[in-house]
Coordinates of C-alpha atoms in Angstrom, one line a residue:
Chain A
M1 CA 18.0 -76.4 124.8
R2 CA 21.4 -75.7 123.5
Q3 CA 22.8 -76.2 127.0
T4 CA 21.1 -79.6 127.3
C5 CA 22.6 -80.7 124.0
R6 CA 26.0 -79.4 125.0
D7 CA 25.8 -81.2 128.4
Y8 CA 24.8 -84.4 126.7
A9 CA 27.7 -84.0 124.1
D10 CA 30.3 -83.2 126.8
R11 CA 29.2 -86.0 129.2
E12 CA 28.1 -88.8 126.8
L13 CA 29.6 -88.3 123.4
A14 CA 33.0 -86.6 123.8
P15 CA 34.4 -89.2 126.1
I16 CA 33.6 -92.1 123.7
A17 CA 34.1 -90.3 120.4
G18 CA 37.7 -91.5 120.0
K19 CA 36.7 -95.1 120.8
L20 CA 33.8 -95.0 118.3
D21 CA 36.1 -93.7 115.7
K22 CA 38.8 -96.3 116.3
E23 CA 36.4 -99.3 116.5
H24 CA 34.0 -98.1 113.8
V25 CA 31.1 -98.6 116.2
Y26 CA 27.6 -97.2 115.5
P27 CA 26.5 -95.3 118.7
A28 CA 23.2 -97.2 119.0
K29 CA 22.7 -96.4 122.8
Q30 CA 23.5 -92.7 122.3
I31 CA 21.1 -92.5 119.3
K32 CA 18.3 -93.9 121.4
E33 CA 19.1 -91.5 124.2
L34 CA 19.1 -88.6 121.8
G35 CA 15.8 -90.0 120.4
A36 CA 14.3 -89.9 123.9
M37 CA 15.3 -86.3 124.1
G38 CA 13.6 -85.5 120.9
V39 CA 16.8 -84.7 119.0
M40 CA 16.3 -87.4 116.3
A41 CA 13.1 -85.6 115.0
I42 CA 13.4 -82.0 116.0
E43 CA 11.1 -80.4 113.4
V44 CA 8.5 -83.2 113.5
P45 CA 5.3 -82.1 115.2
E46 CA 4.6 -83.5 118.6
E47 CA 1.5 -85.4 117.4
L48 CA 3.8 -87.5 115.2
G49 CA 6.3 -88.0 118.0
G50 CA 8.8 -85.2 117.4
A51 CA 10.0 -82.3 119.4
G52 CA 7.9 -79.7 117.4
M53 CA 10.8 -77.2 117.2
D54 CA 12.3 -75.2 114.3
Y55 CA 15.4 -75.3 112.1
L56 CA 17.2 -72.8 114.3
A57 CA 16.8 -75.2 117.2
Y58 CA 18.0 -78.0 114.9
S59 CA 21.1 -76.0 113.9
L60 CA 22.0 -75.4 117.5
A61 CA 21.4 -79.0 118.5
M62 CA 23.4 -80.3 115.5
E63 CA 26.4 -78.1 116.3
E64 CA 26.5 -79.1 119.9
I65 CA 26.1 -82.9 119.2
S66 CA 28.8 -82.8 116.4
R67 CA 31.1 -80.9 118.7
G68 CA 31.0 -84.0 120.9
C69 CA 31.1 -86.6 118.1
A70 CA 31.0 -85.8 114.4
S71 CA 29.8 -89.3 113.5
T72 CA 26.9 -89.1 115.9
G73 CA 26.2 -85.7 114.3
V74 CA 25.9 -87.1 110.8
V75 CA 23.6 -89.9 111.9
V76 CA 21.3 -87.3 113.6
S77 CA 21.5 -85.0 110.5
V78 CA 20.7 -87.6 108.0
N79 CA 17.7 -88.9 110.0
N80 CA 16.3 -85.4 110.6
S81 CA 16.9 -83.6 107.3
L82 CA 17.4 -86.3 104.6
Y83 CA 15.1 -89.1 105.7
I84 CA 12.3 -87.5 107.8
G85 CA 12.6 -84.2 106.0
P86 CA 11.1 -85.2 102.6
V87 CA 8.5 -87.5 104.1
L88 CA 7.3 -84.6 106.3
K89 CA 7.2 -82.2 103.4
F90 CA 5.9 -84.5 100.6
G91 CA 4.3 -87.4 102.4
S92 CA 0.6 -88.2 102.9
E93 CA -0.8 -88.4 106.4
E94 CA -0.6 -92.2 106.4
Q95 CA 2.9 -92.1 105.0
K96 CA 4.0 -89.7 107.8
K97 CA 2.5 -92.0 110.5
E98 CA 4.1 -95.1 109.0
W99 CA 7.5 -93.7 108.0
I100 CA 8.1 -90.9 110.5
T101 CA 6.7 -91.8 113.9
P102 CA 8.8 -95.0 114.4
F103 CA 11.9 -93.0 113.4
T104 CA 11.5 -90.3 116.1
T105 CA 12.7 -92.3 119.1
G106 CA 16.2 -93.3 118.0
E107 CA 15.1 -96.9 117.8
K108 CA 15.1 -96.7 114.0
V109 CA 17.0 -94.4 111.7
G110 CA 16.5 -93.8 108.0
C111 CA 18.7 -92.9 105.0
F112 CA 18.6 -91.0 101.7
A113 CA 19.7 -92.8 98.6
L114 CA 20.3 -90.4 95.7
S115 CA 24.0 -90.8 94.6
E116 CA 25.0 -93.6 92.4
P117 CA 28.4 -95.0 91.3
G118 CA 27.9 -93.2 88.0
N119 CA 26.6 -89.9 89.4
G120 CA 27.0 -87.7 92.5
S121 CA 26.8 -84.1 91.6
D122 CA 25.0 -84.9 88.4
A123 CA 21.9 -86.1 90.3
G124 CA 19.7 -85.7 87.2
A125 CA 21.5 -88.5 85.5
A126 CA 20.2 -91.1 87.9
S127 CA 20.1 -94.5 86.3
T128 CA 18.3 -96.5 89.0
T129 CA 15.0 -97.5 87.4
A130 CA 11.4 -98.1 88.7
R131 CA 8.9 -99.8 86.5
Q132 CA 5.3 -100.5 87.4
E133 CA 4.1 -104.1 87.4
G134 CA 0.5 -104.5 88.5
E135 CA 0.2 -103.2 92.1
E136 CA 3.9 -102.8 92.6
W137 CA 6.9 -100.8 91.7
V138 CA 10.0 -102.8 90.8
L139 CA 13.3 -101.0 91.3
N140 CA 16.7 -101.9 89.9
G141 CA 20.0 -100.2 90.3
T142 CA 22.7 -99.3 92.7
K143 CA 23.0 -96.3 95.1
A144 CA 26.4 -95.3 96.4
W145 CA 27.8 -93.6 99.6
I146 CA 24.6 -94.1 101.6
T147 CA 25.1 -92.9 105.2
N148 CA 23.4 -95.0 107.9
S149 CA 22.8 -97.8 105.4
W150 CA 23.9 -100.6 107.6
D151 CA 22.0 -99.3 110.6
A152 CA 18.8 -98.0 108.9
S153 CA 15.3 -99.4 108.9
A154 CA 14.1 -97.5 105.8
T155 CA 15.3 -95.4 103.0
V156 CA 14.1 -92.7 100.6
V157 CA 15.3 -93.8 97.1
F158 CA 15.3 -91.8 93.9
A159 CA 14.7 -93.7 90.7
T160 CA 13.7 -92.9 87.2
T161 CA 10.3 -94.0 86.0
D162 CA 11.0 -92.5 82.5
K163 CA 14.6 -92.0 81.3
K164 CA 13.4 -90.0 78.3
L165 CA 12.1 -87.2 80.6
K166 CA 15.7 -86.9 82.1
H167 CA 15.5 -85.3 85.5
K168 CA 11.8 -84.8 85.2
G169 CA 11.4 -88.6 85.1
I170 CA 12.8 -89.2 88.5
S171 CA 10.5 -90.1 91.4
A172 CA 11.0 -90.7 95.1
F173 CA 10.2 -94.0 96.8
L174 CA 10.2 -95.3 100.4
I175 CA 11.6 -98.8 101.0
P176 CA 11.7 -100.5 104.4
M177 CA 15.0 -102.2 105.4
P178 CA 15.6 -105.0 105.3
H179 CA 13.5 -105.9 102.3
P180 CA 13.6 -108.6 99.6
G181 CA 15.5 -107.3 96.6
L182 CA 17.5 -104.7 98.6
S183 CA 21.0 -105.6 99.7
L184 CA 23.9 -103.7 101.1
G185 CA 27.4 -103.3 99.7
K186 CA 30.4 -103.6 102.0
K187 CA 30.9 -100.8 104.6
E188 CA 33.2 -98.2 103.2
D189 CA 36.5 -97.8 105.1
K190 CA 36.4 -94.0 105.4
L191 CA 38.9 -91.4 106.4
G192 CA 36.6 -90.0 109.1
I193 CA 33.1 -90.1 110.6
K194 CA 33.9 -93.8 111.0
A195 CA 31.2 -94.6 113.5
S196 CA 28.5 -94.0 110.9
S197 CA 28.1 -96.7 108.2
T198 CA 28.4 -95.8 104.5
A199 CA 27.7 -98.4 101.8
N200 CA 26.1 -99.1 98.5
I201 CA 22.4 -100.0 98.4
I202 CA 21.8 -102.5 95.7
L203 CA 18.3 -103.0 94.3
E204 CA 17.6 -106.1 92.3
D205 CA 13.9 -106.4 91.3
C206 CA 13.1 -104.8 94.6
R207 CA 9.2 -104.8 94.8
I208 CA 7.3 -102.2 96.8
P209 CA 3.6 -101.3 96.9
L210 CA 2.4 -98.5 94.6
N211 CA 1.7 -96.2 97.5
N212 CA 5.3 -96.3 98.6
M213 CA 5.9 -93.5 96.0
L214 CA 6.7 -90.3 97.9
G215 CA 5.2 -87.2 96.3
P216 CA 3.9 -87.0 92.8
R217 CA 5.4 -89.0 89.9
G218 CA 8.2 -87.1 88.3
A219 CA 8.7 -84.9 91.3
G220 CA 11.8 -86.8 92.5
F221 CA 14.4 -84.4 91.4
K222 CA 12.6 -81.4 92.9
I223 CA 12.1 -83.4 96.1
A224 CA 15.8 -84.2 96.2
M225 CA 16.9 -80.7 95.6
Q226 CA 14.6 -79.2 98.2
T227 CA 15.6 -81.8 100.7
L228 CA 19.2 -81.1 100.2
D229 CA 18.6 -77.3 100.6
S230 CA 17.5 -78.1 104.2
G231 CA 20.1 -80.8 104.7
R232 CA 22.8 -78.3 104.0
I233 CA 21.8 -76.3 107.1
G234 CA 22.2 -79.5 109.2
I235 CA 25.6 -80.3 107.6
A236 CA 26.8 -76.7 108.0
A237 CA 25.9 -77.1 111.7
Q238 CA 27.8 -80.4 111.9
A239 CA 30.9 -78.7 110.3
L240 CA 30.6 -75.9 112.8
G241 CA 30.7 -78.4 115.7
I242 CA 33.9 -80.0 114.3
A243 CA 35.4 -76.5 113.7
Q244 CA 34.5 -75.4 117.3
A245 CA 35.9 -78.6 118.8
S246 CA 39.1 -77.9 116.9
L247 CA 39.3 -74.4 118.2
D248 CA 38.6 -75.6 121.8
C249 CA 41.4 -78.2 121.5
A250 CA 43.9 -75.7 120.0
A251 CA 43.1 -72.9 122.5
D252 CA 43.4 -75.2 125.5
Y253 CA 46.7 -76.5 124.2
A254 CA 48.1 -73.0 123.5
H255 CA 47.3 -72.1 127.1
K256 CA 49.1 -75.1 128.6
R257 CA 52.0 -75.8 126.3
T258 CA 55.1 -73.7 127.0
A259 CA 58.0 -72.9 124.7
F260 CA 60.6 -70.2 124.8
G261 CA 59.7 -69.7 128.5
A262 CA 56.0 -69.0 128.1
P263 CA 52.7 -70.6 127.0
I264 CA 52.6 -70.7 123.2
G265 CA 49.3 -68.8 123.3
K266 CA 51.4 -65.7 124.0
L267 CA 53.1 -65.9 120.6
Q268 CA 51.5 -63.8 117.9
A269 CA 51.8 -66.6 115.3
I270 CA 49.5 -68.7 117.4
Q271 CA 47.2 -65.8 118.3
F272 CA 46.7 -65.0 114.7
K273 CA 45.7 -68.6 114.0
L274 CA 43.2 -68.6 116.8
A275 CA 41.7 -65.4 115.7
D276 CA 41.4 -66.6 112.1
M277 CA 39.8 -69.8 113.3
A278 CA 37.3 -67.9 115.5
V279 CA 36.3 -65.5 112.7
A280 CA 35.8 -68.4 110.2
I281 CA 33.6 -70.2 112.7
E282 CA 31.6 -67.1 113.8
S283 CA 30.9 -66.0 110.2
A284 CA 29.9 -69.5 109.1
R285 CA 27.7 -69.8 112.2
L286 CA 25.8 -66.6 111.5
L287 CA 25.3 -67.7 107.9
T288 CA 23.9 -71.0 109.2
W289 CA 21.6 -69.3 111.6
K290 CA 20.4 -66.9 108.9
A291 CA 19.6 -69.7 106.6
A292 CA 17.7 -71.5 109.4
L293 CA 15.8 -68.4 110.3
L294 CA 14.8 -67.7 106.7
R295 CA 13.6 -71.3 106.3
D296 CA 11.6 -71.0 109.6
A297 CA 10.0 -67.8 108.3
K298 CA 9.1 -69.7 105.1
K299 CA 11.2 -67.4 103.0
P300 CA 13.6 -68.5 100.2
F301 CA 16.8 -69.8 101.7
T302 CA 18.6 -71.7 98.9
K303 CA 21.4 -69.2 98.5
E304 CA 22.0 -68.8 102.2
A305 CA 21.9 -72.5 102.9
A306 CA 24.5 -73.1 100.2
M307 CA 26.6 -70.2 101.6
A308 CA 26.3 -71.7 105.1
K309 CA 27.4 -75.2 104.0
L310 CA 30.2 -73.8 101.9
S311 CA 31.6 -71.6 104.6
A312 CA 31.1 -73.9 107.5
S313 CA 32.7 -76.9 105.7
E314 CA 35.7 -74.8 104.7
A315 CA 35.9 -73.5 108.3
A316 CA 35.9 -77.0 109.6
T317 CA 38.8 -78.1 107.3
F318 CA 40.7 -74.8 108.0
C319 CA 40.2 -75.0 111.8
S320 CA 41.1 -78.6 112.1
H321 CA 44.2 -78.1 109.9
Q322 CA 45.3 -75.1 112.1
A323 CA 44.5 -77.0 115.3
I324 CA 47.0 -79.8 114.3
Q325 CA 49.5 -77.1 113.4
I326 CA 49.1 -75.5 116.8
L327 CA 49.4 -78.8 118.6
G328 CA 52.5 -79.7 116.6
G329 CA 53.5 -83.3 117.0
M330 CA 50.7 -83.9 119.5
G331 CA 48.3 -83.0 116.8
Y332 CA 49.4 -85.9 114.6
V333 CA 48.7 -88.6 117.2
A334 CA 45.5 -90.2 118.5
D335 CA 46.3 -89.1 122.1
M336 CA 44.6 -85.7 121.2
P337 CA 41.3 -85.3 119.2
A338 CA 42.8 -82.9 116.7
E339 CA 43.7 -85.6 114.2
R340 CA 40.2 -87.0 114.4
H341 CA 38.6 -83.6 113.8
Y342 CA 40.9 -83.2 110.7
R343 CA 39.7 -86.5 109.3
D344 CA 36.0 -85.9 110.3
A345 CA 36.1 -82.4 108.8
R346 CA 37.2 -83.4 105.3
I347 CA 33.9 -85.0 104.2
T348 CA 31.9 -81.9 105.0
E349 CA 33.2 -80.3 101.8
I350 CA 32.0 -83.2 99.8
Y351 CA 28.7 -84.7 100.9
E352 CA 25.3 -83.1 100.5
G353 CA 26.6 -81.0 97.7
T354 CA 30.3 -80.5 97.0
S355 CA 31.8 -77.1 97.6
E356 CA 31.9 -76.7 93.8
I357 CA 28.2 -77.4 93.6
Q358 CA 27.5 -75.0 96.4
R359 CA 29.3 -72.3 94.4
L360 CA 27.2 -73.1 91.4
V361 CA 24.0 -72.8 93.5
I362 CA 25.1 -69.5 95.0
A363 CA 26.1 -68.2 91.5
G364 CA 22.8 -69.3 90.1
Q365 CA 20.9 -67.3 92.8
I366 CA 23.1 -64.3 92.2
M367 CA 22.4 -64.5 88.5
K368 CA 18.7 -64.4 89.2
E369 CA 19.1 -61.5 91.6
Y370 CA 21.0 -59.5 89.0
R371 CA 18.7 -60.8 86.2
L372 CA 21.8 -62.0 84.2
Chain B
M1 CA -1.6 -85.7 152.7
S2 CA -1.1 -82.9 150.3
G3 CA 1.1 -84.9 147.9
R4 CA 3.2 -81.8 147.4
V5 CA 7.0 -82.0 147.3
L6 CA 9.3 -79.0 147.6
V7 CA 12.6 -79.5 145.9
G8 CA 15.4 -77.0 146.5
V9 CA 17.6 -76.2 143.6
K10 CA 20.8 -74.1 144.0
R11 CA 22.5 -72.1 141.2
V12 CA 26.3 -72.8 141.6
I13 CA 29.4 -72.4 139.5
D14 CA 29.5 -75.3 137.0
Y15 CA 31.6 -78.2 138.2
A16 CA 33.9 -78.1 135.2
V17 CA 34.9 -74.5 135.6
K18 CA 38.4 -73.6 136.8
I19 CA 37.8 -71.6 140.0
R20 CA 39.7 -68.3 140.4
V21 CA 40.0 -66.3 143.7
K22 CA 39.3 -62.6 143.4
P23 CA 42.4 -60.4 143.6
D24 CA 41.2 -58.9 146.9
N25 CA 40.7 -62.4 148.4
S26 CA 37.1 -61.6 149.3
G27 CA 35.7 -64.5 147.4
V28 CA 35.8 -66.3 144.1
V29 CA 35.2 -64.8 140.6
T30 CA 31.6 -65.4 139.5
D31 CA 31.1 -62.7 136.8
G32 CA 30.9 -64.2 133.4
V33 CA 31.6 -67.7 134.8
K34 CA 29.4 -70.6 133.7
H35 CA 26.8 -71.6 136.3
S36 CA 24.5 -74.6 136.5
M37 CA 22.2 -76.4 138.8
N38 CA 24.1 -78.0 141.7
P39 CA 24.5 -81.7 140.7
F40 CA 23.0 -83.0 144.0
C41 CA 20.0 -80.8 143.4
E42 CA 19.6 -82.4 140.0
I43 CA 19.4 -85.8 141.7
A44 CA 16.8 -84.3 144.1
V45 CA 14.7 -83.1 141.2
E46 CA 15.0 -86.4 139.5
E47 CA 13.8 -88.3 142.6
A48 CA 10.8 -86.0 143.1
V49 CA 9.8 -86.4 139.4
K50 CA 10.2 -90.2 139.6
L51 CA 7.9 -90.2 142.7
K52 CA 5.3 -88.2 140.8
E53 CA 5.6 -90.6 137.8
K54 CA 5.0 -93.5 140.1
K55 CA 1.9 -91.5 141.3
L56 CA 3.2 -91.6 144.9
I57 CA 3.1 -87.8 145.1
K58 CA 1.0 -85.2 143.2
E59 CA 3.0 -82.1 142.6
V60 CA 6.7 -81.1 142.4
V61 CA 7.5 -77.5 143.3
A62 CA 11.1 -76.3 142.5
V63 CA 12.4 -73.6 144.8
S64 CA 15.5 -71.5 144.4
C65 CA 16.9 -68.6 146.5
G66 CA 19.1 -66.1 144.7
P67 CA 19.3 -63.4 142.1
Q68 CA 17.4 -63.1 138.8
Q69 CA 19.5 -65.8 137.2
S70 CA 18.2 -68.4 139.7
Q71 CA 15.1 -68.5 137.5
E72 CA 17.2 -70.3 134.9
T73 CA 17.9 -73.0 137.4
I74 CA 14.2 -73.3 138.2
R75 CA 13.5 -73.5 134.5
T76 CA 15.9 -76.5 134.3
A77 CA 13.9 -78.2 137.1
L78 CA 10.7 -77.5 135.2
A79 CA 12.1 -79.0 132.0
M80 CA 13.0 -82.1 134.0
G81 CA 9.4 -82.4 135.1
A82 CA 8.7 -80.1 138.1
D83 CA 5.2 -78.6 137.9
R84 CA 5.9 -75.0 139.0
G85 CA 8.6 -72.9 140.6
I86 CA 9.1 -70.4 143.4
H87 CA 11.9 -67.9 143.1
V88 CA 12.8 -66.3 146.4
E89 CA 14.6 -63.2 145.3
V90 CA 17.9 -62.6 147.2
S91 CA 20.4 -60.3 145.6
G92 CA 23.4 -58.1 146.2
K93 CA 25.0 -58.1 149.6
D94 CA 22.3 -60.4 151.0
Y95 CA 23.1 -63.0 148.3
E96 CA 26.8 -62.8 149.1
T97 CA 26.2 -63.7 152.7
L98 CA 23.3 -66.1 152.0
G99 CA 23.9 -69.5 153.7
P100 CA 22.2 -72.7 155.0
L101 CA 20.7 -71.0 158.1
Q102 CA 18.8 -68.4 156.1
V103 CA 17.9 -70.8 153.3
S104 CA 16.5 -73.4 155.8
K105 CA 14.4 -70.6 157.4
I106 CA 13.0 -69.8 153.9
L107 CA 12.3 -73.4 153.1
A108 CA 10.7 -74.0 156.4
A109 CA 8.4 -71.0 155.9
L110 CA 7.5 -72.2 152.4
A111 CA 6.9 -75.7 153.5
K112 CA 4.3 -74.5 155.9
K113 CA 2.8 -72.1 153.4
E114 CA 2.6 -74.8 150.7
D115 CA 1.6 -77.6 153.0
A116 CA 4.4 -79.7 151.8
Q117 CA 4.5 -83.4 152.5
L118 CA 8.2 -83.8 151.6
I119 CA 11.2 -81.5 151.1
I120 CA 13.9 -83.1 149.0
L121 CA 17.3 -81.3 148.8
G122 CA 20.7 -82.2 147.5
K123 CA 22.9 -83.4 150.4
Q124 CA 25.3 -80.4 149.9
A125 CA 26.2 -77.7 147.4
I126 CA 29.4 -78.1 145.4
D127 CA 30.4 -74.4 146.1
D128 CA 30.3 -74.3 149.9
D129 CA 30.1 -78.1 150.7
C130 CA 28.1 -77.1 153.8
N131 CA 25.8 -80.2 154.1
Q132 CA 23.6 -78.3 156.6
T133 CA 20.5 -77.0 154.9
G134 CA 18.5 -80.2 154.9
Q135 CA 19.3 -80.9 158.5
M136 CA 18.6 -77.3 159.7
T137 CA 15.3 -77.2 157.7
A138 CA 14.1 -80.4 159.4
A139 CA 15.1 -79.1 162.8
L140 CA 13.3 -75.8 162.3
L141 CA 10.1 -77.7 161.3
D142 CA 10.6 -80.4 163.9
W143 CA 10.3 -82.9 161.0
P144 CA 12.1 -86.2 160.7
Q145 CA 15.1 -86.3 158.2
G146 CA 16.5 -88.9 155.9
T147 CA 19.9 -87.6 154.8
F148 CA 22.5 -89.0 152.4
A149 CA 19.7 -91.0 150.8
S150 CA 20.8 -93.6 148.2
E151 CA 17.4 -95.2 148.0
V152 CA 13.9 -93.8 148.8
S153 CA 10.6 -95.7 148.8
M154 CA 7.2 -94.4 150.0
D155 CA 4.7 -96.5 151.8
G156 CA 1.6 -94.5 152.5
A157 CA 2.6 -91.7 155.0
Q158 CA 5.9 -93.3 155.7
V159 CA 9.2 -93.1 153.8
K160 CA 11.9 -95.8 153.9
V161 CA 15.3 -94.3 153.3
V162 CA 18.5 -96.2 152.8
R163 CA 21.3 -93.8 153.9
E164 CA 25.0 -93.9 152.9
I165 CA 27.0 -93.7 156.2
D166 CA 30.6 -94.3 157.0
G167 CA 30.1 -97.9 157.9
G168 CA 28.0 -98.8 155.0
L169 CA 24.2 -98.5 154.5
E170 CA 21.6 -97.7 157.1
T171 CA 17.9 -98.2 156.5
I172 CA 15.4 -96.0 158.4
K173 CA 11.7 -95.5 158.3
I174 CA 10.3 -92.0 158.9
N175 CA 6.9 -90.4 159.0
T176 CA 6.0 -87.7 156.6
P177 CA 6.1 -84.7 156.5
A178 CA 9.9 -85.1 156.3
V179 CA 13.1 -83.8 154.8
L180 CA 15.3 -85.9 152.6
T181 CA 18.7 -85.1 151.2
A182 CA 20.0 -86.8 148.0
D183 CA 23.3 -88.5 147.8
L184 CA 25.2 -89.4 144.6
R185 CA 23.9 -92.9 144.0
L186 CA 20.2 -92.1 144.6
N187 CA 19.5 -91.9 140.8
T188 CA 20.9 -90.7 137.5
P189 CA 19.2 -87.4 136.5
R190 CA 17.5 -87.4 133.2
Y191 CA 18.4 -85.0 130.3
A192 CA 15.5 -82.7 129.7
T193 CA 13.7 -83.6 126.5
L194 CA 13.3 -80.9 123.9
P195 CA 9.5 -81.0 124.1
N196 CA 9.7 -80.6 127.9
I197 CA 12.1 -77.7 127.6
M198 CA 9.5 -76.0 125.4
K199 CA 6.6 -76.9 127.8
A200 CA 8.7 -75.5 130.7
K201 CA 8.3 -72.1 129.2
K202 CA 4.6 -72.1 130.0
K203 CA 5.0 -73.4 133.6
K204 CA 4.6 -70.7 136.4
I205 CA 7.4 -69.4 138.5
A206 CA 6.1 -67.3 141.5
N207 CA 8.2 -64.5 142.9
V208 CA 8.5 -64.2 146.7
K209 CA 10.6 -61.9 148.9
P210 CA 12.2 -63.3 152.1
A211 CA 10.6 -60.5 154.1
D212 CA 7.1 -61.8 152.9
L213 CA 8.0 -65.1 154.6
G214 CA 9.1 -63.3 157.8
V215 CA 12.8 -64.4 157.3
D216 CA 15.7 -62.3 158.5
L217 CA 18.6 -62.6 156.0
T218 CA 21.3 -61.3 158.4
S219 CA 24.2 -63.7 158.4
R220 CA 25.8 -64.9 161.6
L221 CA 29.0 -65.6 159.7
E222 CA 31.6 -63.3 158.3
V223 CA 34.1 -64.4 155.6
L224 CA 37.4 -63.0 156.5
R225 CA 39.5 -64.2 153.6
V226 CA 39.5 -66.6 150.7
D227 CA 42.7 -68.0 149.4
E228 CA 43.8 -70.6 146.8
P229 CA 44.8 -73.9 148.2
P230 CA 48.6 -74.0 148.7
Q231 CA 50.6 -75.0 145.6
R232 CA 51.4 -78.6 145.4
Q233 CA 55.0 -79.1 146.4
A234 CA 57.2 -81.7 144.8
G235 CA 57.5 -84.9 146.8
M236 CA 60.7 -86.8 147.5
K237 CA 61.7 -90.4 146.8
V238 CA 63.3 -92.7 149.3
E239 CA 65.1 -96.0 148.8
T240 CA 63.8 -98.3 151.6
V241 CA 60.8 -98.6 153.9
E242 CA 63.1 -97.8 156.8
D243 CA 64.1 -94.5 155.1
L244 CA 60.4 -93.8 154.6
V245 CA 59.5 -94.3 158.3
E246 CA 62.5 -92.2 159.3
K247 CA 61.5 -89.4 157.0
L248 CA 57.9 -89.5 158.2
R249 CA 59.2 -89.1 161.8
D250 CA 61.6 -86.4 160.9
T251 CA 59.0 -84.2 159.2
G252 CA 56.6 -84.7 162.1
M253 CA 54.0 -86.5 160.1
V254 CA 54.1 -89.5 162.4

């Protein structure tokens, strides 16, 4: 399975990744092909149209896909973990059929709308509101930084049904896209992962049927946090793919580029960098696999998922930084993929929980373990 | 007609690997080197699976001759849609000297045993570039052959094959049972889907020894030496066409 994903990434994604980045083009054809392979819905049971595999399989697939193209990787990750994930875990059987099955083929992708202009890390402060009017929910507010927004056919949205209850007043809703009352802000002009669309989702008296609520009323915050726990494993794997691609690029260059009469890979300064990169990747990879295995065994995995995401994202920025250093001037130009890896890596320390939040999550778990 | 198709799949060094000759010039380095299914065999599997999807044939059996690792190659064929596999175990010295003659004897024996209607192979393997196994197999079985196929269509017990030849395309009609070999443009092999990769784990791979098929693996060929191709020399530039013709004559090229 890993080999199949790697073959697909090598043959179909890596050759076009530079172009997708330069032209900000959503890889629609590739997403459909990945859908046909089952990669867009890895954990979804076969009866619902998915591949019926586990999170270790998902981590492996995500790393290989992202190694080819980090933008494609984030589209795959958001669809699997952040959109399908909560519906699979908290949805009714009808909701699963309506909101998951059409999103397994790559024809349609979904998104996850939690962050707002006023709050990212402080998810409990959500100010998007949902009020009941007869047989409908009416939503108002703005969501920010939503990946896949311009290419999506549905979104999970978090809105408060009772501000006084603070984070316990947040509920989760499913909104199809396009939909009256839902509009999109301009596509953000990002530093990296340019082939995926990121924009605000604006809700103005957006009306949805009552049974578009996902999970119980007031469970929204819990749903978001649990969804992000799993999403972190996917993003860790994406960061691993970027880190690995950086190491591949740097090692290949070190083998071919000569200076002072020999390939630069013979110089200790370069060797130490390659070794440090490899250790950073391998340790983050093992943390990612451990988190995936714990989740697959239905054991608590919050701490390990946060550790995986933290170490993998820092490995991605470290490795892509060192790759440029090893490539020298060639690392600074678009002729080589190193500069794209550098730009793609940066966001992995920010989205789905900043590195600072990951540290808080890990510390929180440690406090529990030591009964502090 | 049995509706059964045998597809030969060969495990070869992956096309993207940089080949290195062993220090003793006895062969190329294979230890620890990435291997995959021969690309032309992938095309053969894809064609067989497509025929089954069109309901023109009933069963696709993937066959590989080689060591334990050949089973991975068969699994890839199963993940692409083959129904079951046959692993003909050949290892050690026998594997080092295994070539088209022995493989075609094995395939001929299996075709009789399995009552095959069609054998589909890749036109050649990317390691030895022999382009012989399909032709030898057909000759041993006294079956018609459609080689270098860029298009295959079945019409009852007949097969129409469009062949890529030097002058262009040649269309022939042959009766089954027959041997076909796949050329590059026959189809684009599918990526295995994740569910099919999982399902492939349950499909059966039978183990067979060449001796059970009455095949003698002795090679009639002996490899004397393997060398790297000569290093590319720098060329030279000339000013005029006359200079070029003179140089070509001087160096004995013309």
